mmCIF file of C-alpha atoms in Angstrom:
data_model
loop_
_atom_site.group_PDB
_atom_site.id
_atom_site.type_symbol
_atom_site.label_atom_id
_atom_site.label_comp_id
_atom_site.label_asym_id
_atom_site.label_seq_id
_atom_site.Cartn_x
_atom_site.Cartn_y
_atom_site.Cartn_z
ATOM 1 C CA UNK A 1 -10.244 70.374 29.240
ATOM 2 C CA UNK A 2 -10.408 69.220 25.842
ATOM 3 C CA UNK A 3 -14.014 68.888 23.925
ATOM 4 C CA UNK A 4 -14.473 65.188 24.060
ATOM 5 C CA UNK A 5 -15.467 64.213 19.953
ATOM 6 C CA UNK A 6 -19.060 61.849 19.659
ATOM 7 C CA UNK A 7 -18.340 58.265 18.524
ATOM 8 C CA UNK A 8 -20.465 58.064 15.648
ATOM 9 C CA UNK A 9 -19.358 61.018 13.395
ATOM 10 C CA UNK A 10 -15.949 61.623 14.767
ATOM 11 C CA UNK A 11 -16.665 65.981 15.295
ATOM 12 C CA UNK A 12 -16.490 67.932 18.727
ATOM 13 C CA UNK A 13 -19.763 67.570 20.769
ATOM 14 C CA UNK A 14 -19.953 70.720 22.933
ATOM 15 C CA UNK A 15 -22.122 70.570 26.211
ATOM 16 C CA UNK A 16 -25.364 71.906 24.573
ATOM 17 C CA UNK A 17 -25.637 70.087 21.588
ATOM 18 C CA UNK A 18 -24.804 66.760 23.071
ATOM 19 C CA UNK A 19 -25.741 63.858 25.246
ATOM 20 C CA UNK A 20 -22.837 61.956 27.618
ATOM 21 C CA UNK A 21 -24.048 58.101 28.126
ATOM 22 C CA UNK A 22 -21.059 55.421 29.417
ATOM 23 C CA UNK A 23 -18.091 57.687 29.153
ATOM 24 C CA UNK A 24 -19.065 58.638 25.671
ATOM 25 C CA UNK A 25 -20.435 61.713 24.640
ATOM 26 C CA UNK A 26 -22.571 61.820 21.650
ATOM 27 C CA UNK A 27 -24.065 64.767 19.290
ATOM 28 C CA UNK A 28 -27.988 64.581 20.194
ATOM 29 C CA UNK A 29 -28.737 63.908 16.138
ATOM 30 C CA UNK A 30 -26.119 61.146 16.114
ATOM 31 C CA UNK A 31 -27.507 59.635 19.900
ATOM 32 C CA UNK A 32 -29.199 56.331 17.504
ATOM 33 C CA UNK A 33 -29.508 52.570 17.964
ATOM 34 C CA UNK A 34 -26.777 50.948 16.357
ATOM 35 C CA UNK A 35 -29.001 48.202 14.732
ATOM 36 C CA UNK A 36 -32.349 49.815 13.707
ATOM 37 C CA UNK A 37 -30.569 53.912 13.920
ATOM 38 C CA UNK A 38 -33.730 54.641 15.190
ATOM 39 C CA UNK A 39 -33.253 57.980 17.231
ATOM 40 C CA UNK A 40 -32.561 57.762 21.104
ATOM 41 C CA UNK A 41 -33.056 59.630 24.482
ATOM 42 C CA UNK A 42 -31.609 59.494 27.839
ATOM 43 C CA UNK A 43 -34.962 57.414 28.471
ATOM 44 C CA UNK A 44 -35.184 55.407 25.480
ATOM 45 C CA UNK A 45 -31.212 54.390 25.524
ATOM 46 C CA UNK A 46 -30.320 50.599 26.485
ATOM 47 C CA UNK A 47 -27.466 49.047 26.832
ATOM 48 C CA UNK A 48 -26.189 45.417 26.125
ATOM 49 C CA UNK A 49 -25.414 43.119 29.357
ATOM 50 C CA UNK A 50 -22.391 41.677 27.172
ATOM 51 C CA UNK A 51 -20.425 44.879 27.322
ATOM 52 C CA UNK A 52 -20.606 46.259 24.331
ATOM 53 C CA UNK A 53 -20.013 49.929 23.704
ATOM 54 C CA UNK A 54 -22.825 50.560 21.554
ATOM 55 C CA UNK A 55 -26.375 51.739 22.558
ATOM 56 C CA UNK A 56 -29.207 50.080 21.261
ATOM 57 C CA UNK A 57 -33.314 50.881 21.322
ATOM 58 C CA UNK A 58 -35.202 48.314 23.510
ATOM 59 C CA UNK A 59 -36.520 46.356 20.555
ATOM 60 C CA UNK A 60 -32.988 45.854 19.182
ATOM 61 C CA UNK A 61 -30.832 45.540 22.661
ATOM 62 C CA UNK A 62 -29.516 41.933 22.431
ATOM 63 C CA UNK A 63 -31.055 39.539 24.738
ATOM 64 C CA UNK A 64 -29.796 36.530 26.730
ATOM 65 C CA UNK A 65 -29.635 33.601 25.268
ATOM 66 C CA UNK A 66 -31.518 30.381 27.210
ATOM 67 C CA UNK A 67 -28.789 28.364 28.136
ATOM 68 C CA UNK A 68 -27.251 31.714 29.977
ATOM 69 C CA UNK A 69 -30.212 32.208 31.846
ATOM 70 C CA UNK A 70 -29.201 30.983 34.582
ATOM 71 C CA UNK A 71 -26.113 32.997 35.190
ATOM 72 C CA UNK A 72 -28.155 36.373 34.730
ATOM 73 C CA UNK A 73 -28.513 39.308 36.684
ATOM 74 C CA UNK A 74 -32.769 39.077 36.429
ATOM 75 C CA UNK A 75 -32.421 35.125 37.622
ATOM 76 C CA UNK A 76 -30.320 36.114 40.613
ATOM 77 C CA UNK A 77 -33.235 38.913 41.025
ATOM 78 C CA UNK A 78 -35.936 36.473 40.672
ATOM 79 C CA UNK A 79 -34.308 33.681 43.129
ATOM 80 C CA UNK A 80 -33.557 36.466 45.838
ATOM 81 C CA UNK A 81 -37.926 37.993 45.380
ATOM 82 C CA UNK A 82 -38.833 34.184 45.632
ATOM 83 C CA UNK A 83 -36.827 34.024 48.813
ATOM 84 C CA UNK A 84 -38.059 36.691 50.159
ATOM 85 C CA UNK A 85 -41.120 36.107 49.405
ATOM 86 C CA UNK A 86 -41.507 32.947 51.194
ATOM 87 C CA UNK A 87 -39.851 34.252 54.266
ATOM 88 C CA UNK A 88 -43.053 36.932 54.191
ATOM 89 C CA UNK A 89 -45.452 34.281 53.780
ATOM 90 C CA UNK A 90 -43.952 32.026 56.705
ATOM 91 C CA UNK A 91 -43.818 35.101 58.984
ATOM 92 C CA UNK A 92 -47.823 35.795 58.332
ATOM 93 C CA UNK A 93 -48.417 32.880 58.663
ATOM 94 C CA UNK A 94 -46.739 33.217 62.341
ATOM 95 C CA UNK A 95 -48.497 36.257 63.284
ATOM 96 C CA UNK A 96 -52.186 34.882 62.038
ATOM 97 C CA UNK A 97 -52.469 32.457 64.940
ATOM 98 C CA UNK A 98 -51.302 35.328 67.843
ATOM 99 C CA UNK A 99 -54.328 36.538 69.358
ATOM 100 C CA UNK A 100 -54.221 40.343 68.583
ATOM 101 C CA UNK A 101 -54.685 39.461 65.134
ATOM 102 C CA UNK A 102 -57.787 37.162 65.904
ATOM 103 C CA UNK A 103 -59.283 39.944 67.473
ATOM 104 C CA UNK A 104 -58.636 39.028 71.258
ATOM 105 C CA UNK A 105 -57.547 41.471 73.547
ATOM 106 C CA UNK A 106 -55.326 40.684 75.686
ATOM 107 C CA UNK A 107 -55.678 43.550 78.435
ATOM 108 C CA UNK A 108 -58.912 45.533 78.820
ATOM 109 C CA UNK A 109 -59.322 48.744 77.152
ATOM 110 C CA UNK A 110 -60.221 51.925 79.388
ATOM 111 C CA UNK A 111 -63.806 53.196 79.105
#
């Protein structure tokens, strides 16, 4: 198998001196945002939701504009928690009325 070469300086990056991320395996001094070249971990790493290759810090990772909000990935998120949501509510509200939960027994409990 063939030493896979990092993206940004163009050199071999052997296993311990580098950092894989999408496919791409980068030297650990050359693992930087690609707007601010701030440098990155495995934690600090984002990537954009257009598809680009690069890797960007989370101040710099480019953001969704407005008028594609509503085709997102976090709006889908949000719709299906407000769903759900409701569905939790209308099921409490369900079991409030049942008399265990009003604090009526309904068989008598062994002394």
């Amino acid at each position: 198998m063939a030493t896979p070469k990092c993206p940004e300086c163009q050199k071999m990056a052997y296993p311990a001196e580098s950092i894989k991320v999408k496919e791409q395996t980068y030297h650990k001094a050359c693992f930087k945002c690609t707007e601010c070249k701030s440098r990155l971990t495995l934690t600090t790493f984002k990537v954009s939701d257009f598809g680009q290759p690069e890797i960007f810090c989370a101040k710099c990772v480019p953001k969704i504009a407005p008028c594609q909000a509503d085709k997102s990935v976090e709006f889908e998120r949000t719709k299906r928690a407000t769903n759900l949501t409701s569905e939790v509510r209308l099921v409490n509200e369900q079991l409030r009325g049942a008399e265990e939960t009003l604090g009526k027994a309904t068989h008598a409990v062994p002394k």
